[in-house]
CSV table of C-alpha atoms in Angstrom, one decimal:
chain,number,residue,atom,x,y,z
A,1,UNK,CA,111.8,128.8,99.4
A,2,UNK,CA,115.3,127.4,100.3
A,3,UNK,CA,116.5,125.1,97.5
A,4,UNK,CA,120.0,124.6,98.9
A,5,UNK,CA,119.5,121.1,100.3
A,6,UNK,CA,118.0,120.0,97.0
A,7,UNK,CA,121.0,120.2,94.7
A,8,UNK,CA,121.8,117.0,92.8
A,9,UNK,CA,124.8,116.8,90.6
A,10,UNK,CA,123.9,117.2,86.9
A,11,UNK,CA,120.4,118.4,87.4
A,12,UNK,CA,119.0,121.9,86.7
A,13,UNK,CA,115.5,123.3,87.5
A,14,UNK,CA,113.3,126.2,86.4
A,15,UNK,CA,109.8,127.3,87.2
A,16,UNK,CA,107.8,130.4,86.0
A,17,UNK,CA,104.3,131.7,85.4
A,18,UNK,CA,103.0,131.1,81.9
A,19,UNK,CA,99.5,132.5,82.6
A,20,UNK,CA,97.8,129.1,82.7
A,21,UNK,CA,96.5,129.8,86.2
A,22,UNK,CA,94.2,132.7,86.7
A,23,UNK,CA,95.9,134.1,89.8
A,24,UNK,CA,99.4,134.5,88.3
A,25,UNK,CA,101.1,131.9,90.4
A,26,UNK,CA,103.9,129.7,88.9
A,27,UNK,CA,102.4,127.1,86.6
A,28,UNK,CA,105.2,125.8,84.3
A,29,UNK,CA,108.2,123.8,85.6
A,30,UNK,CA,111.2,122.1,84.1
A,31,UNK,CA,113.5,119.4,85.4
A,32,UNK,CA,116.6,118.9,83.2
A,33,UNK,CA,119.4,116.4,83.4
A,34,UNK,CA,122.6,117.6,81.7
A,35,UNK,CA,123.1,114.0,80.4
A,36,UNK,CA,120.5,111.4,79.5
A,37,UNK,CA,119.3,109.7,82.7
A,38,UNK,CA,117.9,106.3,83.4
A,39,UNK,CA,114.2,106.7,84.0
A,40,UNK,CA,111.4,104.8,85.7
A,41,UNK,CA,107.7,105.8,86.0
A,42,UNK,CA,104.4,104.7,87.4
A,43,UNK,CA,101.1,106.2,86.2
A,44,UNK,CA,97.4,106.3,87.0
A,45,UNK,CA,95.3,103.1,86.9
A,46,UNK,CA,92.3,105.2,85.8
A,47,UNK,CA,91.2,103.9,82.3
A,48,UNK,CA,90.6,107.6,81.3
A,49,UNK,CA,94.2,108.9,81.0
A,50,UNK,CA,95.4,112.4,80.2
A,51,UNK,CA,97.4,113.1,77.0
A,52,UNK,CA,100.7,113.8,79.0
A,53,UNK,CA,100.3,110.4,80.8
A,54,UNK,CA,99.9,108.5,77.5
A,55,UNK,CA,102.9,110.3,76.0
A,56,UNK,CA,105.1,109.8,79.0
A,57,UNK,CA,104.0,106.1,79.4
A,58,UNK,CA,105.3,105.4,75.9
A,59,UNK,CA,108.5,107.4,76.3
A,60,UNK,CA,109.5,105.8,79.6
A,61,UNK,CA,109.7,102.5,77.8
A,62,UNK,CA,112.8,103.8,76.1
A,63,UNK,CA,114.6,103.7,79.4
A,64,UNK,CA,116.2,107.2,79.2
A,65,UNK,CA,115.0,110.7,79.8
A,66,UNK,CA,116.6,114.1,79.9
A,67,UNK,CA,113.8,116.5,80.8
A,68,UNK,CA,110.4,116.6,82.6
A,69,UNK,CA,108.1,119.5,81.5
A,70,UNK,CA,105.2,120.0,83.9
A,71,UNK,CA,102.3,122.4,84.1
A,72,UNK,CA,99.5,123.1,86.6
A,73,UNK,CA,96.2,124.8,86.1
A,74,UNK,CA,95.3,122.5,83.1
A,75,UNK,CA,95.2,118.7,83.1
A,76,UNK,CA,95.1,118.3,79.3
A,77,UNK,CA,92.8,115.4,80.0
A,78,UNK,CA,89.7,114.4,78.0
A,79,UNK,CA,90.8,116.8,75.2
A,80,UNK,CA,90.7,114.2,72.4
A,81,UNK,CA,93.3,114.1,69.5
A,82,UNK,CA,94.0,117.8,70.1
A,83,UNK,CA,95.4,117.0,73.6
A,84,UNK,CA,97.9,114.5,72.1
A,85,UNK,CA,98.8,117.0,69.4
A,86,UNK,CA,99.3,119.8,71.9
A,87,UNK,CA,101.5,117.5,74.1
A,88,UNK,CA,103.7,116.6,71.1
A,89,UNK,CA,104.0,120.2,70.1
A,90,UNK,CA,105.2,121.6,73.4
A,91,UNK,CA,107.7,118.8,73.8
A,92,UNK,CA,109.0,119.4,70.2
A,93,UNK,CA,109.4,123.1,71.0
A,94,UNK,CA,111.3,122.3,74.2
A,95,UNK,CA,113.5,119.7,72.5
A,96,UNK,CA,114.7,122.4,70.0
A,97,UNK,CA,115.3,124.9,72.8
A,98,UNK,CA,117.3,122.4,74.8
A,99,UNK,CA,119.0,120.6,71.9
A,100,UNK,CA,117.9,117.1,73.0
A,101,UNK,CA,115.7,114.4,71.5
A,102,UNK,CA,112.0,115.0,71.9
A,103,UNK,CA,111.4,111.4,73.0
A,104,UNK,CA,113.7,112.1,76.0
A,105,UNK,CA,111.2,114.7,77.3
A,106,UNK,CA,108.4,113.5,79.6
A,107,UNK,CA,105.2,115.5,80.1
A,108,UNK,CA,103.0,115.9,83.2
A,109,UNK,CA,100.0,118.1,83.8
A,110,UNK,CA,97.6,118.8,86.7
A,111,UNK,CA,94.5,121.0,86.9
A,112,UNK,CA,91.1,121.4,85.3
A,113,UNK,CA,89.9,118.5,83.1
A,114,UNK,CA,88.4,119.0,79.7
A,115,UNK,CA,89.9,122.3,78.7
A,116,UNK,CA,92.4,122.4,75.8
A,117,UNK,CA,96.0,123.1,76.9
A,118,UNK,CA,96.9,126.7,76.2
A,119,UNK,CA,99.9,125.8,74.0
A,120,UNK,CA,100.5,129.4,72.8
A,121,UNK,CA,101.0,130.6,76.3
A,122,UNK,CA,103.4,127.8,77.0
A,123,UNK,CA,105.2,128.1,73.7
A,124,UNK,CA,105.9,131.8,74.3
A,125,UNK,CA,107.5,131.1,77.7
A,126,UNK,CA,109.6,128.0,76.9
A,127,UNK,CA,112.7,130.2,76.0
A,128,UNK,CA,112.4,132.0,79.4
A,129,UNK,CA,111.9,128.7,81.1
A,130,UNK,CA,115.1,127.2,79.6
A,131,UNK,CA,117.1,130.4,80.3
A,132,UNK,CA,116.2,130.2,83.9
A,133,UNK,CA,117.6,126.7,84.4
A,134,UNK,CA,119.7,126.6,87.6
A,135,UNK,CA,120.8,124.0,90.2
A,136,UNK,CA,119.2,126.3,92.8
A,137,UNK,CA,115.6,126.6,91.4
A,138,UNK,CA,114.2,123.4,92.8
A,139,UNK,CA,111.7,125.3,94.8
A,140,UNK,CA,110.3,127.1,91.7
A,141,UNK,CA,109.4,123.7,90.2
A,142,UNK,CA,107.7,122.7,93.5
A,143,UNK,CA,105.6,125.9,93.4
A,144,UNK,CA,104.8,125.3,89.7
A,145,UNK,CA,103.1,122.0,90.3
A,146,UNK,CA,100.8,123.1,93.1
A,147,UNK,CA,97.0,123.4,92.6
A,148,UNK,CA,94.9,123.2,95.7
A,149,UNK,CA,97.9,122.4,97.8
A,150,UNK,CA,98.4,124.8,100.7
A,151,UNK,CA,102.1,124.1,101.2
A,152,UNK,CA,105.1,122.8,99.2
A,153,UNK,CA,106.0,119.1,99.5
A,154,UNK,CA,109.6,118.2,99.2
A,155,UNK,CA,112.2,115.9,100.8
A,156,UNK,CA,115.8,114.7,100.3
A,157,UNK,CA,118.1,112.0,101.4
A,158,UNK,CA,121.7,110.9,101.0
A,159,UNK,CA,123.6,107.7,101.5
A,160,UNK,CA,126.9,106.0,100.4
A,161,UNK,CA,127.1,103.4,97.8
A,162,UNK,CA,130.4,101.6,97.3
A,163,UNK,CA,132.2,104.6,98.8
A,164,UNK,CA,130.4,107.3,96.7
A,165,UNK,CA,128.0,109.8,98.2
A,166,UNK,CA,124.6,109.5,96.5
A,167,UNK,CA,121.9,112.2,96.7
A,168,UNK,CA,118.1,111.8,96.2
A,169,UNK,CA,115.6,114.7,96.1
A,170,UNK,CA,111.8,114.4,95.7
A,171,UNK,CA,108.9,116.7,95.3
A,172,UNK,CA,105.1,116.0,95.2
A,173,UNK,CA,101.8,117.7,94.8
A,174,UNK,CA,98.4,116.4,95.8
A,175,UNK,CA,95.6,117.6,98.0
A,176,UNK,CA,92.5,116.0,96.6
A,177,UNK,CA,91.5,113.0,94.5
A,178,UNK,CA,94.0,110.9,96.4
A,179,UNK,CA,93.6,107.1,96.7
A,180,UNK,CA,95.7,104.0,96.0
A,181,UNK,CA,97.3,103.5,92.7
A,182,UNK,CA,98.1,107.2,92.6
A,183,UNK,CA,95.6,110.0,92.2
A,184,UNK,CA,96.0,113.7,91.2
A,185,UNK,CA,99.3,113.1,92.7
A,186,UNK,CA,102.5,114.1,90.9
A,187,UNK,CA,105.9,113.1,92.3
A,188,UNK,CA,109.2,113.7,90.7
A,189,UNK,CA,112.5,112.3,92.1
A,190,UNK,CA,116.0,112.9,90.9
A,191,UNK,CA,119.2,111.1,92.0
A,192,UNK,CA,122.8,111.0,90.9
A,193,UNK,CA,122.9,107.2,91.6
A,194,UNK,CA,123.8,104.9,88.7
A,195,UNK,CA,120.9,102.5,88.3
A,196,UNK,CA,119.8,100.5,85.3
A,197,UNK,CA,116.3,101.5,84.1
A,198,UNK,CA,114.6,98.1,84.4
A,199,UNK,CA,115.9,97.6,87.9
A,200,UNK,CA,115.0,101.2,88.9
A,201,UNK,CA,111.4,100.4,87.7
A,202,UNK,CA,111.3,97.4,90.0
A,203,UNK,CA,112.5,99.3,93.0
A,204,UNK,CA,110.2,102.2,92.3
A,205,UNK,CA,107.1,99.9,92.1
A,206,UNK,CA,108.0,98.3,95.4
A,207,UNK,CA,108.4,101.6,97.1
A,208,UNK,CA,105.3,103.2,95.7
A,209,UNK,CA,103.2,100.2,96.8
A,210,UNK,CA,104.4,100.9,100.4
A,211,UNK,CA,104.0,104.6,100.3
A,212,UNK,CA,101.9,106.5,97.7
A,213,UNK,CA,99.6,103.5,97.2
A,214,UNK,CA,98.8,103.5,100.9
A,215,UNK,CA,97.2,106.9,101.2
A,216,UNK,CA,93.6,107.9,100.5
A,217,UNK,CA,91.8,111.2,101.1
A,218,UNK,CA,88.6,111.0,99.1
A,219,UNK,CA,88.8,107.7,97.3
A,220,UNK,CA,89.0,109.3,93.8
A,221,UNK,CA,91.6,108.3,91.2
A,222,UNK,CA,92.7,110.9,88.8
A,223,UNK,CA,93.4,110.9,85.1
A,224,UNK,CA,96.9,112.4,85.5
A,225,UNK,CA,98.8,110.6,88.3
A,226,UNK,CA,102.5,110.3,87.7
A,227,UNK,CA,105.5,109.3,89.6
A,228,UNK,CA,108.9,109.6,87.8
A,229,UNK,CA,112.4,109.1,88.9
A,230,UNK,CA,115.6,110.1,87.0
A,231,UNK,CA,119.0,108.6,87.8
A,232,UNK,CA,121.9,110.3,85.9
A,233,UNK,CA,124.8,108.2,87.3
A,234,UNK,CA,126.9,111.2,88.3
A,235,UNK,CA,127.8,109.5,91.6
A,236,UNK,CA,130.1,107.3,89.6
A,237,UNK,CA,129.7,104.1,91.5
A,238,UNK,CA,129.3,100.7,89.7
A,239,UNK,CA,125.9,100.3,88.1
A,240,UNK,CA,123.1,98.9,90.3
A,241,UNK,CA,121.2,96.2,88.5
A,242,UNK,CA,120.2,93.6,91.0
A,243,UNK,CA,119.1,93.5,94.7
A,244,UNK,CA,122.2,93.4,96.8
A,245,UNK,CA,123.4,95.2,99.9
A,246,UNK,CA,124.2,98.4,98.0
A,247,UNK,CA,120.9,98.4,96.1
A,248,UNK,CA,119.0,97.9,99.4
A,249,UNK,CA,120.7,101.0,100.8
A,250,UNK,CA,119.4,103.0,97.9
A,251,UNK,CA,115.9,101.5,98.2
A,252,UNK,CA,115.7,102.3,101.9
A,253,UNK,CA,116.6,105.9,101.1
A,254,UNK,CA,114.0,106.1,98.4
A,255,UNK,CA,111.4,104.5,100.7
A,256,UNK,CA,112.1,107.1,103.4
A,257,UNK,CA,111.8,110.0,101.0
A,258,UNK,CA,108.6,108.8,99.5
A,259,UNK,CA,107.1,107.9,102.8
A,260,UNK,CA,107.7,111.5,104.0
A,261,UNK,CA,106.2,112.9,100.8
A,262,UNK,CA,103.1,110.6,101.2
A,263,UNK,CA,102.6,111.9,104.7
A,264,UNK,CA,102.9,115.5,103.5
A,265,UNK,CA,100.2,114.8,100.9
A,266,UNK,CA,97.8,113.4,103.5
A,267,UNK,CA,98.4,116.2,106.0
A,268,UNK,CA,97.7,118.8,103.2
A,269,UNK,CA,94.5,117.1,101.9
A,270,UNK,CA,91.7,119.4,100.9
A,271,UNK,CA,89.9,120.5,104.1
A,272,UNK,CA,91.7,118.0,106.3
A,273,UNK,CA,91.5,118.4,110.0
A,274,UNK,CA,92.5,114.9,111.1
A,275,UNK,CA,95.0,112.3,109.8
A,276,UNK,CA,94.1,108.7,110.7
A,277,UNK,CA,96.2,105.6,110.4
A,278,UNK,CA,93.9,102.6,109.9
A,279,UNK,CA,95.4,99.3,110.9
A,280,UNK,CA,93.6,96.0,110.1
A,281,UNK,CA,95.0,93.0,112.0
A,282,UNK,CA,94.0,89.3,112.0
A,283,UNK,CA,92.2,89.3,108.6
A,284,UNK,CA,92.0,86.0,106.7
A,285,UNK,CA,94.9,87.2,104.5
A,286,UNK,CA,96.6,90.5,103.5
A,287,UNK,CA,94.3,91.1,100.6
A,288,UNK,CA,91.2,90.9,102.8
A,289,UNK,CA,92.9,93.2,105.3
A,290,UNK,CA,93.5,95.7,102.5
A,291,UNK,CA,89.8,95.5,101.5
A,292,UNK,CA,88.7,96.1,105.1
A,293,UNK,CA,91.1,99.1,105.5
A,294,UNK,CA,89.8,100.8,102.3
A,295,UNK,CA,86.2,99.9,103.1
A,296,UNK,CA,86.6,102.0,106.3
A,297,UNK,CA,88.7,104.7,104.8
A,298,UNK,CA,86.3,105.3,101.9
A,299,UNK,CA,83.1,105.5,104.0
A,300,UNK,CA,81.7,109.0,104.0
A,301,UNK,CA,79.8,108.2,107.2
A,302,UNK,CA,83.0,107.1,109.0
A,303,UNK,CA,85.0,110.1,107.6
A,304,UNK,CA,82.4,112.6,108.7
A,305,UNK,CA,82.3,111.0,112.1
A,306,UNK,CA,86.1,111.6,112.3
A,307,UNK,CA,85.5,115.2,111.5
A,308,UNK,CA,82.8,115.5,114.1
A,309,UNK,CA,85.1,113.8,116.7
A,310,UNK,CA,82.4,111.2,117.2
A,311,UNK,CA,83.6,107.7,118.2
A,312,UNK,CA,80.8,106.2,116.2
A,313,UNK,CA,82.0,102.6,116.1
A,314,UNK,CA,78.7,101.4,114.6
A,315,UNK,CA,79.6,103.1,111.3
A,316,UNK,CA,83.0,101.3,111.3
A,317,UNK,CA,81.3,97.9,111.8
A,318,UNK,CA,78.9,98.7,109.0
A,319,UNK,CA,81.7,99.6,106.7
A,320,UNK,CA,83.4,96.4,107.5
A,321,UNK,CA,80.2,94.5,106.9
A,322,UNK,CA,80.0,95.5,103.2
A,323,UNK,CA,83.7,95.4,102.4
A,324,UNK,CA,83.4,91.8,100.9
A,325,UNK,CA,85.7,90.1,103.4
A,326,UNK,CA,85.4,87.0,105.7
A,327,UNK,CA,84.4,88.0,109.2
A,328,UNK,CA,82.4,87.0,112.3
A,329,UNK,CA,81.0,90.1,113.9
A,330,UNK,CA,81.2,88.6,117.4
A,331,UNK,CA,85.0,88.4,117.1
A,332,UNK,CA,85.7,92.0,116.0
A,333,UNK,CA,87.7,94.3,118.4
A,334,UNK,CA,88.1,98.0,117.6
A,335,UNK,CA,90.5,100.5,119.3
A,336,UNK,CA,91.1,104.3,119.0
A,337,UNK,CA,94.7,104.6,119.9
A,338,UNK,CA,94.9,102.3,122.9
A,339,UNK,CA,91.2,102.7,123.9
A,340,UNK,CA,89.1,99.6,123.3
A,341,UNK,CA,85.8,100.8,122.0
A,342,UNK,CA,84.4,97.4,120.7
A,343,UNK,CA,85.1,94.0,122.2
A,344,UNK,CA,83.8,90.8,120.5
A,345,UNK,CA,81.6,93.0,118.3
A,346,UNK,CA,79.9,94.8,121.2
A,347,UNK,CA,80.5,98.3,122.5
A,348,UNK,CA,82.5,98.6,125.7
A,349,UNK,CA,80.3,101.2,127.3
A,350,UNK,CA,79.9,105.0,127.6
A,351,UNK,CA,83.0,105.6,129.8
A,352,UNK,CA,85.4,104.1,127.2
A,353,UNK,CA,83.4,105.7,124.4
A,354,UNK,CA,83.9,109.1,126.0
A,355,UNK,CA,87.7,108.4,126.3
A,356,UNK,CA,87.7,107.4,122.6
A,357,UNK,CA,86.0,110.6,121.7
A,358,UNK,CA,88.8,112.5,123.4
A,359,UNK,CA,91.3,110.6,121.1
A,360,UNK,CA,89.3,111.9,118.1
A,361,UNK,CA,90.0,115.5,119.2
A,362,UNK,CA,93.6,115.0,118.3
A,363,UNK,CA,94.9,116.0,114.8
A,364,UNK,CA,96.4,112.5,114.3
A,365,UNK,CA,95.3,109.2,115.8
A,366,UNK,CA,95.2,105.4,115.1
A,367,UNK,CA,92.2,103.2,114.4
A,368,UNK,CA,93.0,99.5,114.9
A,369,UNK,CA,90.6,96.7,114.0
A,370,UNK,CA,91.3,93.1,114.9
A,371,UNK,CA,89.2,90.7,113.0
A,372,UNK,CA,90.5,87.4,114.6
A,373,UNK,CA,90.2,85.6,111.2
A,374,UNK,CA,93.8,84.8,110.4
A,375,UNK,CA,97.2,86.5,110.0
A,376,UNK,CA,96.4,89.1,107.3
A,377,UNK,CA,97.5,92.7,108.1
A,378,UNK,CA,97.4,96.0,106.3
A,379,UNK,CA,97.6,99.7,107.2
A,380,UNK,CA,97.1,103.0,105.4
A,381,UNK,CA,96.8,106.7,106.0
A,382,UNK,CA,93.5,108.6,105.5
A,383,UNK,CA,91.7,111.7,106.6
A,384,UNK,CA,88.4,113.1,107.8
A,385,UNK,CA,85.9,114.6,105.4
A,386,UNK,CA,85.1,118.2,106.3
A,387,UNK,CA,82.8,121.1,105.3
A,388,UNK,CA,85.9,122.8,103.7
A,389,UNK,CA,86.5,119.8,101.5
A,390,UNK,CA,83.0,120.3,100.0
A,391,UNK,CA,83.5,124.0,99.6
A,392,UNK,CA,86.9,123.6,97.9
A,393,UNK,CA,85.6,121.1,95.4
A,394,UNK,CA,82.3,122.9,94.8
A,395,UNK,CA,84.2,125.9,93.5
A,396,UNK,CA,87.3,124.3,92.0
A,397,UNK,CA,86.6,125.6,88.4
A,398,UNK,CA,85.5,129.1,89.4
């Protein structure tokens, strides 16, 4: 995997196999900043949170971070007091090896829930992990965070802020349990921009709401979702701490990188054969448009119809009808791409339905619903629900 475009001044990376996964693939990764970096983070909204999430949520409040230790193959979730103890232990061991404060180390895990973290395996490999740190091993960390992912997910961008070149690199994992407010989705971003932590948190939240929080595969929300960004200030421009022209340039770059990563996640969803943009227009307000979009996106009947390439508009109307929004069924229009399949709540006939079914044969298409209730709009990305999705999740622990 070519890591050359993913060099960021002052950051080193390492990824190895610690034997957590049964198949010997890389499962332990480290992102390290040579100097303390400003940090911002967002985490799962699931009330059941994994130990590494709880630890990292507390440490992010300090505003600075120097390392992210991540493992795959074990979520360290629902493991009780032992899970917290194990998390503190591995971060303490890593802090001694790196010579940094333990509360400057953030933790992240993904994998099977309910199994104790194999701390002895991790402890034995921490020295090797640290020795392997290099500006050229970004790709090893990307591999180390993958679970049911079939391909690596990474993106980078650059811009100029007050005359200084600024670099941003991002990675993500996630193939199942993806829905808004993050879900078995990890994303780590590093930049040499100089941005104050509180302001960075504000920008990250706004960007995530427009990207990672607008994708859904199976409607499940994980115990381990984490998005972290580290900014070490090596670009040496004046600090960004308010929304001005220069900060907007950085935010636009971050938005573009996260949008690309979000699209990668959806395209690599478990068993996915179709990627669908659902656009709700003319709802009473934006919040109702959002409810309508997720009502459709989370309907197993709609998603299986997508998989079967069946333009079954009745299922879409049914999903809208129980999405708890204001609507008049005789005002609803539905389109697959540009093909009108429903007009004023009634099907447009077999010829147009056949054309719509041809749209569903594509790997990516757009479903537009106009409610004619007001000015509310919302769009998201989702997928079909296939036989392979069931097979993958039926055998996940085996």
